[in-house]
Short mmCIF file of C-alpha atoms and ligand atoms in Angstrom, two decimals:
data_model
loop_
_atom_site.label_atom_id
_atom_site.label_comp_id
_atom_site.label_asym_id
_atom_site.label_seq_id
_atom_site.Cartn_x
_atom_site.Cartn_y
_atom_site.Cartn_z
CA UNK D 131 8.17 34.25 39.47
CA UNK D 132 4.66 35.60 38.88
CA UNK D 133 1.80 34.34 36.74
CA UNK D 134 -0.38 37.35 36.01
CA UNK D 135 -1.90 40.53 37.35
CA UNK D 136 -4.75 41.20 39.75
CA UNK D 137 -8.01 41.70 37.89
CA UNK D 138 -9.42 45.25 38.19
CA UNK D 139 -7.08 46.12 41.05
CA UNK D 140 -8.57 48.74 43.40
CA UNK D 141 -12.09 48.53 41.92
CA UNK D 142 -15.15 47.16 43.66
CA UNK D 143 -17.37 44.81 41.65
CA UNK D 144 -20.04 47.57 41.49
CA UNK D 145 -17.62 50.21 40.21
CA UNK D 146 -16.20 47.77 37.65
CA UNK D 147 -19.70 47.01 36.34
CA UNK D 148 -20.57 50.73 36.27
CA UNK D 149 -17.38 51.62 34.35
CA UNK D 150 -17.87 48.87 31.83
CA UNK D 151 -21.49 49.80 31.21
CA UNK D 152 -20.72 53.50 30.78
CA UNK D 153 -17.74 52.84 28.45
CA UNK D 154 -19.79 50.49 26.27
CA UNK D 155 -22.68 52.97 26.11
CA UNK D 156 -20.34 55.81 25.13
CA UNK D 157 -18.63 53.60 22.58
CA UNK D 158 -21.94 53.21 20.75
CA UNK D 159 -22.87 56.90 21.04
CA UNK D 160 -19.43 58.02 19.77
CA UNK D 161 -19.24 55.37 17.01
CA UNK D 162 -15.93 54.32 18.55
CA UNK D 163 -13.80 51.21 18.37
CA UNK D 164 -11.61 50.36 21.38
CA UNK D 165 -8.31 48.61 20.68
CA UNK D 166 -5.79 47.41 23.26
CA UNK D 167 -2.25 46.09 23.23
CA UNK D 168 -1.56 42.63 24.66
CA UNK D 169 0.24 44.18 27.67
CA UNK D 170 -2.77 46.17 28.89
CA UNK D 171 -4.43 45.49 32.24
CA UNK D 172 -6.81 42.49 32.14
CA UNK D 173 -9.98 44.53 32.63
CA UNK D 174 -8.88 46.95 29.87
CA UNK D 175 -8.30 44.04 27.47
CA UNK D 176 -11.79 42.82 28.33
CA UNK D 177 -13.58 46.00 27.20
CA UNK D 178 -11.60 46.22 23.95
CA UNK D 179 -13.06 45.22 20.59
CA UNK D 180 -9.66 43.99 19.56
CA UNK D 181 -6.51 43.00 21.47
CA UNK D 182 -3.25 42.39 19.63
CA UNK D 183 0.43 43.03 18.99
CA UNK D 184 1.80 46.15 17.29
CA UNK D 185 1.42 44.74 13.78
CA UNK D 186 -2.13 43.50 14.32
CA UNK D 187 -3.16 46.81 15.89
CA UNK D 188 -1.71 48.75 12.94
CA UNK D 189 -3.51 46.46 10.50
CA UNK D 190 -6.76 46.63 12.43
CA UNK D 191 -6.66 50.43 12.65
CA UNK D 192 -6.03 50.62 8.90
CA UNK D 193 -9.30 48.72 8.39
CA UNK D 194 -11.52 50.88 10.62
CA UNK D 195 -13.61 52.50 7.92
CA UNK D 196 -17.02 52.72 9.62
CA UNK D 197 -15.95 54.20 12.98
CA UNK D 198 -15.46 57.85 13.80
CA UNK D 199 -13.25 57.43 16.86
CA UNK D 200 -10.43 55.02 17.74
CA UNK D 201 -9.81 54.72 21.49
CA UNK D 202 -6.30 53.39 21.82
CA UNK D 203 -5.28 51.56 25.00
CA UNK D 204 -1.52 51.26 24.70
CA UNK D 205 1.40 53.67 24.44
CA UNK D 206 1.81 56.86 22.44
CA UNK D 207 3.70 55.56 19.38
CA UNK D 208 0.96 52.96 18.81
CA UNK D 209 -1.81 55.58 18.86
CA UNK D 210 0.31 57.73 16.56
CA UNK D 211 0.56 54.84 14.10
CA UNK D 212 -3.25 54.61 14.22
CA UNK D 213 -3.43 58.36 13.47
CA UNK D 214 -0.96 57.99 10.57
CA UNK D 215 -3.21 55.33 9.05
CA UNK D 216 -6.53 57.06 9.84
CA UNK D 217 -6.45 60.77 8.99
CA UNK D 218 -10.28 60.87 8.76
CA UNK D 219 -10.82 59.47 12.26
CA UNK D 220 -10.22 60.89 15.71
CA UNK D 221 -7.64 58.85 17.62
CA UNK D 222 -7.76 59.17 21.41
CA UNK D 223 -4.91 57.80 23.51
CA UNK D 224 -6.72 56.42 26.56
CA UNK D 225 -3.94 57.58 28.92
CA UNK D 226 -2.06 60.72 27.85
CA UNK D 227 1.13 59.99 29.80
CA UNK D 228 1.65 56.45 28.46
CA UNK D 229 4.84 56.67 26.43
CA UNK D 230 7.56 54.23 25.43
CA UNK D 231 11.04 55.08 26.78
CA UNK D 232 12.63 53.18 23.88
CA UNK D 233 10.81 55.33 21.32
CA UNK D 234 12.13 58.41 23.12
CA UNK D 235 15.75 57.20 22.79
CA UNK D 236 16.02 58.53 19.22
CA UNK D 237 14.87 61.84 17.76
CA UNK D 238 15.07 63.23 14.24
CA UNK D 239 18.39 64.96 14.93
CA UNK D 240 20.00 61.69 16.13
CA UNK D 241 18.61 59.81 13.15
CA UNK D 242 19.90 62.37 10.63
CA UNK D 243 23.39 62.15 12.16
CA UNK D 244 23.38 58.35 11.87
CA UNK D 245 22.02 58.43 8.33
CA UNK D 246 24.78 60.84 7.29
CA UNK D 247 27.36 58.36 8.61
CA UNK D 248 25.90 55.44 6.63
CA UNK D 249 24.58 56.88 3.35
CA UNK D 250 24.77 53.47 1.62
CA UNK D 251 22.38 51.86 4.13
CA UNK D 252 18.59 51.65 3.95
CA UNK D 253 16.97 52.88 7.16
CA UNK D 254 14.51 50.57 8.88
CA UNK D 255 12.79 51.72 12.06
CA UNK D 256 11.05 49.64 14.67
CA UNK D 257 7.41 50.71 15.05
CA UNK D 258 8.44 51.86 18.57
CA UNK D 259 9.45 55.31 17.21
CA UNK D 260 7.78 58.70 16.86
CA UNK D 261 5.99 59.65 13.64
CA UNK D 262 8.75 62.21 12.99
CA UNK D 263 11.40 59.46 13.06
CA UNK D 264 9.28 57.14 10.89
CA UNK D 265 8.98 59.98 8.38
CA UNK D 266 12.76 59.89 7.85
CA UNK D 267 12.99 56.11 7.40
CA UNK D 268 12.58 53.90 4.32
CA UNK D 269 10.56 51.23 6.07
CA UNK D 270 8.99 50.42 9.38
CA UNK D 271 8.76 46.99 11.05
CA UNK D 272 7.38 45.34 14.17
CA UNK D 273 8.75 42.40 16.14
CA UNK D 274 6.35 40.15 14.17
CA UNK D 275 7.79 40.94 10.73
CA UNK D 276 11.26 42.48 11.33
CA UNK D 277 13.27 39.78 9.55
CA UNK D 278 10.93 39.76 6.53
CA UNK D 279 11.00 43.56 6.30
CA UNK D 280 14.81 43.66 6.39
CA UNK D 281 15.01 40.87 3.80
CA UNK D 282 12.65 42.81 1.50
CA UNK D 283 15.06 45.76 1.21
CA UNK D 284 17.44 45.66 -1.79
CA UNK D 285 20.37 47.29 0.08
CA UNK D 286 23.04 45.04 1.63
CA UNK D 287 23.37 47.34 4.63
CA UNK D 288 20.58 48.31 7.00
CA UNK D 289 20.65 51.09 9.56
CA UNK D 290 18.25 49.77 12.20
CA UNK D 291 16.77 52.08 14.85
CA UNK D 292 16.25 52.26 17.79
CA UNK D 293 16.24 48.76 19.33
CA UNK D 294 19.74 47.23 19.28
CA UNK D 295 18.43 43.98 20.78
CA UNK D 296 15.81 43.42 18.09
CA UNK D 297 18.42 44.53 15.54
CA UNK D 298 20.88 41.96 16.89
CA UNK D 299 18.24 39.24 16.70
CA UNK D 300 17.54 40.16 13.04
CA UNK D 301 21.30 40.02 12.33
CA UNK D 302 21.28 36.35 13.34
CA UNK D 303 18.59 35.63 10.72
CA UNK D 304 19.89 37.62 7.72
CA UNK D 305 23.09 37.95 5.71
CA UNK D 306 22.64 41.71 5.50
CA UNK D 307 24.97 43.96 7.46
CA UNK D 308 22.99 45.45 10.33
CA UNK D 309 24.12 48.80 11.75
CA UNK D 310 22.53 49.10 15.18
CA UNK D 311 21.52 52.26 16.99
CA UNK D 312 21.98 51.72 20.76
CA UNK D 313 18.37 51.92 21.98
CA UNK D 314 16.64 49.31 24.16
CA UNK D 315 13.50 48.47 26.12
CA UNK D 316 14.04 49.19 29.81
CA UNK D 317 11.57 46.45 30.77
CA UNK D 318 12.94 43.60 28.63
CA UNK D 319 16.54 44.54 29.45
CA UNK D 320 15.85 43.68 33.08
CA UNK D 321 15.38 40.02 32.18
CA UNK D 322 18.62 38.14 33.00
CA UNK D 323 19.95 34.67 32.21
CA UNK D 324 19.81 33.87 35.96
CA UNK D 325 16.02 34.38 35.88
CA UNK D 326 15.76 31.86 33.06
CA UNK D 327 17.98 29.33 34.83
CA UNK D 328 15.85 29.55 37.96
CA UNK D 329 12.64 29.16 35.97
CA UNK D 330 14.03 26.15 34.07
CA UNK D 331 15.01 24.54 37.39
CA UNK D 332 11.52 25.04 38.80
CA UNK D 333 9.72 23.86 35.65
CA UNK D 334 11.96 21.49 33.74
CA UNK D 335 10.78 20.74 30.22
CA UNK D 336 8.48 23.79 29.96
CA UNK D 337 9.05 25.71 26.70
CA UNK D 338 10.61 29.16 27.21
CA UNK D 339 9.40 31.90 24.87
CA UNK D 340 10.93 35.38 24.87
CA UNK D 341 10.42 38.66 23.06
CA UNK D 342 13.19 39.83 20.67
CA UNK D 343 13.55 43.03 22.75
CA UNK D 344 15.39 40.86 25.30
CA UNK D 345 19.19 40.89 25.35
CA UNK D 346 21.11 38.53 23.00
CA UNK D 347 22.19 36.41 26.02
CA UNK D 348 18.55 35.85 27.00
CA UNK D 349 17.40 35.28 23.42
CA UNK D 350 20.11 32.62 23.02
CA UNK D 351 18.51 30.57 25.83
CA UNK D 352 14.95 30.61 24.45
CA UNK D 353 13.01 27.87 22.68
CA UNK D 354 11.17 30.51 20.62
CA UNK D 355 11.64 34.25 19.99
CA UNK D 356 8.31 35.82 19.09
CA UNK D 357 6.14 38.93 19.05
CA UNK D 358 3.41 39.04 21.71
CA UNK D 359 0.62 37.70 19.46
CA UNK D 360 2.93 35.10 17.96
CA UNK D 361 3.49 33.91 21.54
CA UNK D 362 -0.28 33.66 22.04
CA UNK D 363 -0.52 31.40 18.98
CA UNK D 364 2.57 29.39 19.98
CA UNK D 365 1.21 28.45 23.42
CA UNK D 366 -2.16 27.52 21.89
CA UNK D 367 -0.59 25.17 19.34
CA UNK D 368 2.18 23.68 21.53
CA UNK D 369 0.99 20.54 23.43
CA UNK D 370 2.91 21.45 26.63
CA UNK D 371 0.78 22.23 29.71
CA UNK D 372 3.30 24.65 31.28
CA UNK D 373 5.10 27.61 29.64
CA UNK D 374 7.79 30.05 30.71
CA UNK D 375 7.07 33.54 29.41
CA UNK D 376 9.85 36.07 28.85
CA UNK D 377 7.92 39.23 28.13
CA UNK D 378 5.75 41.81 29.87
CA UNK D 379 3.45 40.22 32.46
CA UNK D 380 0.19 41.55 30.96
CA UNK D 381 0.35 39.02 28.14
CA UNK D 382 -0.27 36.13 30.54
CA UNK D 383 -3.85 37.25 31.16
CA UNK D 384 -4.76 36.60 27.53
CA UNK D 385 -2.83 33.33 27.43
CA UNK D 386 -4.58 32.05 30.57
CA UNK D 387 -8.01 33.15 29.37
CA UNK D 388 -7.61 31.44 26.01
CA UNK D 389 -5.96 28.29 27.44
CA UNK D 390 -7.64 27.48 30.78
CA UNK D 391 -6.00 24.04 30.99
CA UNK D 392 -2.45 25.40 30.73
CA UNK D 393 -0.21 27.27 33.18
CA UNK D 394 1.98 30.28 32.34
CA UNK D 395 4.84 31.64 34.41
CA UNK D 396 6.33 35.06 33.76
CA UNK D 397 10.00 34.34 34.41
CA UNK D 398 10.81 37.54 36.32
CA UNK D 399 8.85 40.04 38.43
CA UNK D 400 10.92 42.72 36.63
CA UNK D 401 8.86 42.18 33.47
CA UNK D 402 6.44 45.00 34.13
CA UNK D 403 6.05 48.02 31.81
CA UNK D 404 4.75 50.91 33.95
CA UNK D 405 3.67 52.83 30.86
CA UNK D 406 1.47 50.02 29.60
CA UNK D 407 -0.16 49.79 33.03
CA UNK D 408 -1.04 53.49 33.25
CA UNK D 409 -4.27 52.90 31.35
CA UNK D 410 -7.11 52.08 33.71
CA UNK D 411 -10.85 51.79 33.06
CA UNK D 412 -11.36 55.09 34.92
CA UNK D 413 -8.94 56.70 32.46
CA UNK D 414 -10.60 55.15 29.44
CA UNK D 415 -13.96 56.52 30.56
CA UNK D 416 -12.65 60.00 31.36
CA UNK D 417 -10.87 60.19 27.99
CA UNK D 418 -13.99 59.12 26.10
CA UNK D 419 -16.31 61.46 28.04
CA UNK D 420 -14.09 64.48 27.40
CA UNK D 421 -12.80 63.36 23.97
CA UNK D 422 -9.38 63.99 25.47
CA UNK D 423 -5.84 63.16 24.31
CA UNK D 424 -6.47 63.52 20.59
CA UNK D 425 -3.35 62.26 18.81
CA UNK D 426 -2.45 64.56 15.91
CA UNK D 427 0.36 64.14 13.40
CA UNK D 428 1.18 67.16 11.18
CA UNK D 429 0.16 66.29 7.59
CA UNK D 430 3.63 66.62 6.02
CA UNK D 431 5.09 64.22 8.61
CA UNK D 432 2.09 61.90 8.40
CA UNK D 433 2.41 61.47 4.65
CA UNK D 434 6.11 60.61 4.90
CA UNK D 435 5.63 58.27 7.87
CA UNK D 436 2.69 56.65 6.06
CA UNK D 437 5.02 55.51 3.27
CA UNK D 438 7.25 53.65 5.75
CA UNK D 439 4.23 52.07 7.47
CA UNK D 440 2.43 51.18 4.22
CA UNK D 441 5.55 49.54 2.80
CA UNK D 442 5.59 47.38 5.92
CA UNK D 443 1.89 46.50 5.67
CA UNK D 444 2.34 45.56 2.00
CA UNK D 445 4.78 42.82 3.01
CA UNK D 446 2.59 39.76 3.48
P1 13P Z 672 4.66 43.46 20.09
O1 13P Z 672 4.59 44.11 18.76
O2 13P Z 672 5.34 42.12 20.05
O3 13P Z 672 3.32 43.37 20.73
O4 13P Z 672 5.61 44.33 21.03
C1 13P Z 672 5.38 45.67 21.31
C2 13P Z 672 6.21 46.16 22.43
O5 13P Z 672 6.26 47.31 22.74
C3 13P Z 672 6.96 45.16 23.14
O6 13P Z 672 7.61 45.72 24.21
FE1 SF4 Z 673 8.26 50.37 25.29
FE2 SF4 Z 673 9.36 48.24 26.45
FE3 SF4 Z 673 7.06 49.19 27.39
FE4 SF4 Z 673 7.17 47.92 25.01
S1 SF4 Z 673 7.55 47.05 27.05
S2 SF4 Z 673 6.09 49.84 25.48
S3 SF4 Z 673 9.17 48.63 24.27
S4 SF4 Z 673 9.05 50.26 27.38
#
């Protein structure tokens, strides 16, 4: 069991200070906003103007009217969502190779085949998809609003792509028939019931919160099933002093920082997303200096994907 990541691993205090100063200076010169997902490295979260879950990041990027550049510290589909919502701004993905294996489990061809099999179903995609896949879906959702999005659709049947685990979780909260595409998160799938049992033995009485990308067996054991930012709020409001966290380890940095009197245990060392950890401060600086990794979505795809994303954002 682990409880967080090393701060600024591999950097001396001088280099850390130098990187931070240079990034902040460039941010002003470029009229940039830096946003980071909750799973990012601690020192990357600390230079961001905003840290959040997928839904909050999409909302925040939709509001960025007075900035010219969005520097996105996260994975590719998240930066693409920012580009879908911000055609007037330049979106830079801080680390070009940071992708999401789950998003790559479905392409447009796969989706069209599944849609042809279930013509009566509305198609809802998890935000962890490419813009091209979003463009072919009726609605988009994140882990924070998935049940509400599905409930908002008039159809009785929903084709849900690509996360079968999130789709299964939704199926336990709705009467609609959920047709599940067999995608999954390689990181959350590594969390096993045995890990939870061990954690419960070590910390009896501590609430266990897990992400809905975990398997149904794991989800069934949890006290709460929440998006990453919902977890942050849950641990703040819950009076317990110790929590068991069933999601990617990076989230614990924010929890610990915001709740110094509480202790958080990530329930398995397997909960590490290598893609989320590819972004380093060195990378952020290099990307900003060179205006590298511009995320572009062809306009015809962007307009179609925008409909699916805007329908989601319109749901309160
Ligand atoms: P959240 O929207 O809950 O932050 O999750 C995003 C993600 O990729 C989880 O693996
Ligand atoms: Fe994708 Fe899973 Fe990493 Fe989230 S944790 S970015 S779903 S691989």
